[in-house]
Amino acid sequence: MTEAVTIEGLRMPGDAIIGGAAVAVADRFDNVTPRDGSVIGRVALCGAADVDRAVASARAAFEDGRWRDTSYADKKAVLFRIADLLEANLDELATLESLDMGKPVADARAFDIPASVKTFRYYAEALDKLYGEVGPHHPGRISWVQHEPLGVIGCIVPWNFPLNMAAWKVAPALAMGNSVVLKPAEQSPLTAIRLGELALEAGLPAGVINVIPGTGEVTGQALAKHMDVDMIAFTGSGPVGGLLMRYAGESNLKRVSLELGGKSPQIVFADCPDMEAAAQAAAWAIFFNQGEVCTAGSRLLVQNSIKAQFLERVVEVAKAIVPGDPLDPATRFGAMVSEEQMNNVLRRIERARADGATLLLGGERVRAESGGFYITPTIFDGVDPASALATEEVFGPVLGAIGFDTPEEAFRLANSTIYGLAAGVWTADVNLAHRAARAIRSGLVWINGWDACDITMPFGGFRQSGFGRDRSMHALEKYADLKAVTISFTGAA
Ligand code: NAP
Ligand code: MG
């Protein structure tokens, strides 16, 4: 794709979707594009009363069975149609995503939207593959275990992969027969609203999907404290994850699943089978999506015998990653999502310098004349393993390198944060790879590759990276309860 992307004629969605229709709620907020800091539209800010309406419509749809009780075949057909409509509108959705949160439109086209399409197709295919169980044989009775939908699922998602994170939750929740109320991040509401519109166009009955843009404090909180929501499926930060557990405790003990942050290590051993591939991966693991990735490989742990030469190559790769206009199809590194996030990352860079780390590359704001929020890819060496840069999530394009001598030291460093989301290991030694996979406490371990998996594999964290899994058949179980049914036979022994 080489032609320039234009936003002329592009409709900016701004309404909530409640009860099967677009609803212009009383309050609105400015939607700012980080590309140039301009306001691109006014979006519904759903208040508590709007959240009530959305939850009530989801509840009514669930209780009368208009979706839950439709056949597998009909459910499949609708989810496949949603996927087809997302695909048919790929260019529009990619442009909206790029404009809304600053990612390169090329990435939105190649990754975000296709991954969302695949997610809906996967769960369309999967929804009649989840079997229950038959209990142990008993002469006087028969027992079985069946999955049942939970009811109303509140999905609260972040701004880094807005449509894809929504798809990871909405598709399996719908596949299990639930109704959903989706709250996008206030920085990135556009594709979530389009998802709601397209799902209705695809034939999902009214009320089964509701989309309520707004702020976390108002809209998200009202949803998470709602007495008639059965579960909150969340991706976002640890502190908000903690609030959601509290809200659940203070309201109706709704279930909560949390996909939170990370400080993922990339461990490169001296016997790495492909140094060039590892150097490319090391750079892109942290610079893809401007480093705004929960699994970002933000800690580079390199065996000391190869550290200097390896880092030199990573810096060379990173030098070629230049911030540019997200809507330029040639751009591979875009804008930070907001001014606030840019300043947050710049403060963490300052802190790393003050803590004595050595700046090898970047560390500054660029393209300020555009009005947008851009930071260069940034690499530090000599990072103190106890410092903030080595232990706290930056959620931006900042890589910190740390040397190690032995595998034990590497594993200890890898496990030395509160997180446990993802880890990469580069080695030619299958025994060492196996040891690493066992030693590292994280939900995902990638050997000799980074993020080399897809919708078929569960995604989520250990420890303070959260609990509950997106993707794979396990996500279906997350949106279901188990019911044990027993029939007793009269006259039997
Ligand atoms: P965030 O501040 O936690 O926000 C996430 C969502 O929660 C947004 O929709 C937000 O709404 C909402 N929210 C905020 N306060 C709330 C409250 N009091 N009650 C209910 N909802 C509330 O996170 P973020 O800054 O958008 O995203 C970055 C974080 O997400 C990082 O920590 C990153 O690692 C994590 N993340 C994790 C994964 C994963 O799968 N593990 C994937 C992507 C991102 P508003 O934005 O409208 O305030
Ligand atoms: Mg925006």
mmCIF file of C-alpha atoms in Angstrom, residues 275-280 282-283 307-319 379:
data_model
loop_
_atom_site.group_PDB
_atom_site.id
_atom_site.type_symbol
_atom_site.label_atom_id
_atom_site.label_comp_id
_atom_site.label_asym_id
_atom_site.label_seq_id
_atom_site.Cartn_x
_atom_site.Cartn_y
_atom_site.Cartn_z
ATOM 1 C CA MET A 275 22.276 -12.571 16.339
ATOM 2 C CA GLU A 276 20.765 -10.454 13.587
ATOM 3 C CA ALA A 277 17.271 -11.833 14.146
ATOM 4 C CA ALA A 278 17.711 -11.334 17.887
ATOM 5 C CA ALA A 279 18.871 -7.724 17.426
ATOM 6 C CA GLN A 280 15.921 -6.938 15.155
ATOM 7 C CA ALA A 282 15.164 -6.775 20.581
ATOM 8 C CA ALA A 283 14.499 -3.415 18.935
ATOM 9 C CA LYS A 307 26.815 -7.507 25.310
ATOM 10 C CA ALA A 308 28.824 -4.671 23.733
ATOM 11 C CA GLN A 309 28.594 -5.968 20.162
ATOM 12 C CA PHE A 310 24.953 -6.991 20.506
ATOM 13 C CA LEU A 311 23.888 -3.639 21.916
ATOM 14 C CA GLU A 312 25.737 -1.842 19.158
ATOM 15 C CA ARG A 313 23.647 -3.695 16.591
ATOM 16 C CA VAL A 314 20.387 -3.026 18.475
ATOM 17 C CA VAL A 315 21.227 0.688 18.515
ATOM 18 C CA GLU A 316 21.868 0.611 14.760
ATOM 19 C CA VAL A 317 18.505 -1.045 14.133
ATOM 20 C CA ALA A 318 16.787 1.482 16.413
ATOM 21 C CA LYS A 319 18.408 4.473 14.673
ATOM 22 C CA ILE A 379 18.004 3.000 24.737
#
